[in-house]
PDB file of C-alpha atoms in Angstrom:
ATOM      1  CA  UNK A   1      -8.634  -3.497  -8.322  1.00 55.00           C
ATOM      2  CA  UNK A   2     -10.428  -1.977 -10.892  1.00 61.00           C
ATOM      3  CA  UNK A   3     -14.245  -2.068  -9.953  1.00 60.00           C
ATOM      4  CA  UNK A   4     -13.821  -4.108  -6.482  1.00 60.00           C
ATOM      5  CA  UNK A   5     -16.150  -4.703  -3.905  1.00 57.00           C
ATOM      6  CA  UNK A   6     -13.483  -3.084  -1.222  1.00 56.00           C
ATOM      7  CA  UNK A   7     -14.721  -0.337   1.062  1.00 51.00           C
ATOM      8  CA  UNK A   8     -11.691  -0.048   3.354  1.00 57.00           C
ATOM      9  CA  UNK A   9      -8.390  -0.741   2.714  1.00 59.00           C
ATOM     10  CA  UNK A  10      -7.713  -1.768   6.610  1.00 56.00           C
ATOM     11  CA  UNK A  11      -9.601  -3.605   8.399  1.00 62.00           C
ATOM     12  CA  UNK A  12     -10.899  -3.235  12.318  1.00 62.00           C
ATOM     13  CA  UNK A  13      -8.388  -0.541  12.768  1.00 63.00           C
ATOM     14  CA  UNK A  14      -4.708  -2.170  11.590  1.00 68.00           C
ATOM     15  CA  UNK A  15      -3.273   0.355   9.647  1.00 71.00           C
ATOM     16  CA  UNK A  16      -0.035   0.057   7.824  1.00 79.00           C
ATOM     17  CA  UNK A  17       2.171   2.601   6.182  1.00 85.00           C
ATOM     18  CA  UNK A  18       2.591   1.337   2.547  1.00 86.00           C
ATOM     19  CA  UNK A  19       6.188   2.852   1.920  1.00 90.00           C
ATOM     20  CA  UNK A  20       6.449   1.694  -1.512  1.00 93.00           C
ATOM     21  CA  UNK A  21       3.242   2.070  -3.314  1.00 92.00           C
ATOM     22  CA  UNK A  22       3.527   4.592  -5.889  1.00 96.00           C
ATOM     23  CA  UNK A  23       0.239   4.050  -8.076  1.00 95.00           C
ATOM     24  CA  UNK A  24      -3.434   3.052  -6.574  1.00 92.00           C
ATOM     25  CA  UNK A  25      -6.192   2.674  -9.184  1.00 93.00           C
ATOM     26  CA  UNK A  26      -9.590   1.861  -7.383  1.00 90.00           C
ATOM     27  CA  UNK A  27     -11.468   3.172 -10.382  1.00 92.00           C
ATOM     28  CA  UNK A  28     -15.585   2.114  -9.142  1.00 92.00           C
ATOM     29  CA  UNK A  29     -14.643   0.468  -6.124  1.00 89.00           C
ATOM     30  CA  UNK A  30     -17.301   0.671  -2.970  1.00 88.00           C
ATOM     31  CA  UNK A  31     -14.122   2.511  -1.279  1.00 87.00           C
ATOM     32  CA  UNK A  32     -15.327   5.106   1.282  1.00 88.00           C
ATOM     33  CA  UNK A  33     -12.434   7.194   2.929  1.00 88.00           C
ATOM     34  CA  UNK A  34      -8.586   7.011   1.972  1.00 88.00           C
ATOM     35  CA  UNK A  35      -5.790   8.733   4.636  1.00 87.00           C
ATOM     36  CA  UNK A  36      -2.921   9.629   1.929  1.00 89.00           C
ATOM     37  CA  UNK A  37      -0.881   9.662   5.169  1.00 88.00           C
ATOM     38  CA  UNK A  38      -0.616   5.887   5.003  1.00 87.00           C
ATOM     39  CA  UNK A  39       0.872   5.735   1.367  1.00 90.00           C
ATOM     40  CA  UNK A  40       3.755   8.895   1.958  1.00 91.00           C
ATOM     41  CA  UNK A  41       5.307   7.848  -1.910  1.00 93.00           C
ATOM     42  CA  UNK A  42       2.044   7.495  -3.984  1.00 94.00           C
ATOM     43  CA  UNK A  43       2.295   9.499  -7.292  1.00 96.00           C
ATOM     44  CA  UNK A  44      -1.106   8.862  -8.563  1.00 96.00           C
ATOM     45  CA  UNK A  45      -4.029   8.013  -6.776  1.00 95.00           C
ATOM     46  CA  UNK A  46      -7.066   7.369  -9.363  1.00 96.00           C
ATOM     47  CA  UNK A  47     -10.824   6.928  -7.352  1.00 93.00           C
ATOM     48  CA  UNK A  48     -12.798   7.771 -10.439  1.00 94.00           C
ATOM     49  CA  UNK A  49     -16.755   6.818 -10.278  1.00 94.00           C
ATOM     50  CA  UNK A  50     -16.065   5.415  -6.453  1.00 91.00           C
ATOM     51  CA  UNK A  51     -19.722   6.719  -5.435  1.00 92.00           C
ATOM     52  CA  UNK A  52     -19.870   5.834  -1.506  1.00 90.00           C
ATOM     53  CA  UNK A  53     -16.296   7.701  -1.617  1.00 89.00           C
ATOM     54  CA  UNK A  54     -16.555  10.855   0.874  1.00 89.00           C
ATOM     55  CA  UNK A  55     -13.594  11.047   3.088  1.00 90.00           C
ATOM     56  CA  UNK A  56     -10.299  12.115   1.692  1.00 90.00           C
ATOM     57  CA  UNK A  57      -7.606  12.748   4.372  1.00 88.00           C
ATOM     58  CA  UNK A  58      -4.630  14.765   2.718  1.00 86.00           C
ATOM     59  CA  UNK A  59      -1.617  15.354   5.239  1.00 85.00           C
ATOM     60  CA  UNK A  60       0.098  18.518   5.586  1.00 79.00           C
ATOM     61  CA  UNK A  61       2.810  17.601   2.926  1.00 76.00           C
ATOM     62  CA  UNK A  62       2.661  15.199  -0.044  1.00 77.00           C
ATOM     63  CA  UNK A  63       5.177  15.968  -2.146  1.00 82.00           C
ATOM     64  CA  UNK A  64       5.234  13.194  -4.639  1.00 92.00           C
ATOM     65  CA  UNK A  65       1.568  13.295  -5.347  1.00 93.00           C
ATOM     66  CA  UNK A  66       1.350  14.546  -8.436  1.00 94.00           C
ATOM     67  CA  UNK A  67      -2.415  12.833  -9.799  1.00 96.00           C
ATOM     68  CA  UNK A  68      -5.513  12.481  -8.326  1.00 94.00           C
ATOM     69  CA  UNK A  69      -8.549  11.549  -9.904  1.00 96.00           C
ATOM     70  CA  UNK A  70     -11.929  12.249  -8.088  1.00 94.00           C
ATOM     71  CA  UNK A  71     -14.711  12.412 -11.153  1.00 95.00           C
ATOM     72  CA  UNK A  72     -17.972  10.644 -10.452  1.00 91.00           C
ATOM     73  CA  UNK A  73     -17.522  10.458  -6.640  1.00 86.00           C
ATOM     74  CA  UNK A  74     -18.784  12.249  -3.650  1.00 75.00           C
TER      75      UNK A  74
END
């Protein structure tokens, strides 16, 4: 979704635990906020040049996260 026009991932409020996602790349996306807490297996989350991005929400423990690629956003 390299480059997408996506801003949320769920919309008017229906979220959904995504048990089996391991790798997210949402490289220059319009994405805002992402709750890690929804994906509990992701091993690499990569958000690089998402400029609107300025909400991260990192739960207490996440173990398997092990890359996370911020440059060029908020």
């Amino acid at each position: 979704m390299v480059g997408s026009n996506i801003f949320e991932l769920w919309e008017g409020g229906e979220r959904k635990v995504l048990n089996k996602i391991r790798f997210i790349d949402l490289r220059y996306s319009e994405l805002e906020t992402f709750d890690l807490s929804m994906t509990p297996n992701l091993e690499k989350l990569n958000l690089e040049g998402c400029f609107n991005f300025f909400k991260l929400h990192i739960p207490v423990e996440c173990p398997k996260l092990k890359f996370l690629n911020l440059i060029g956003s908020k």
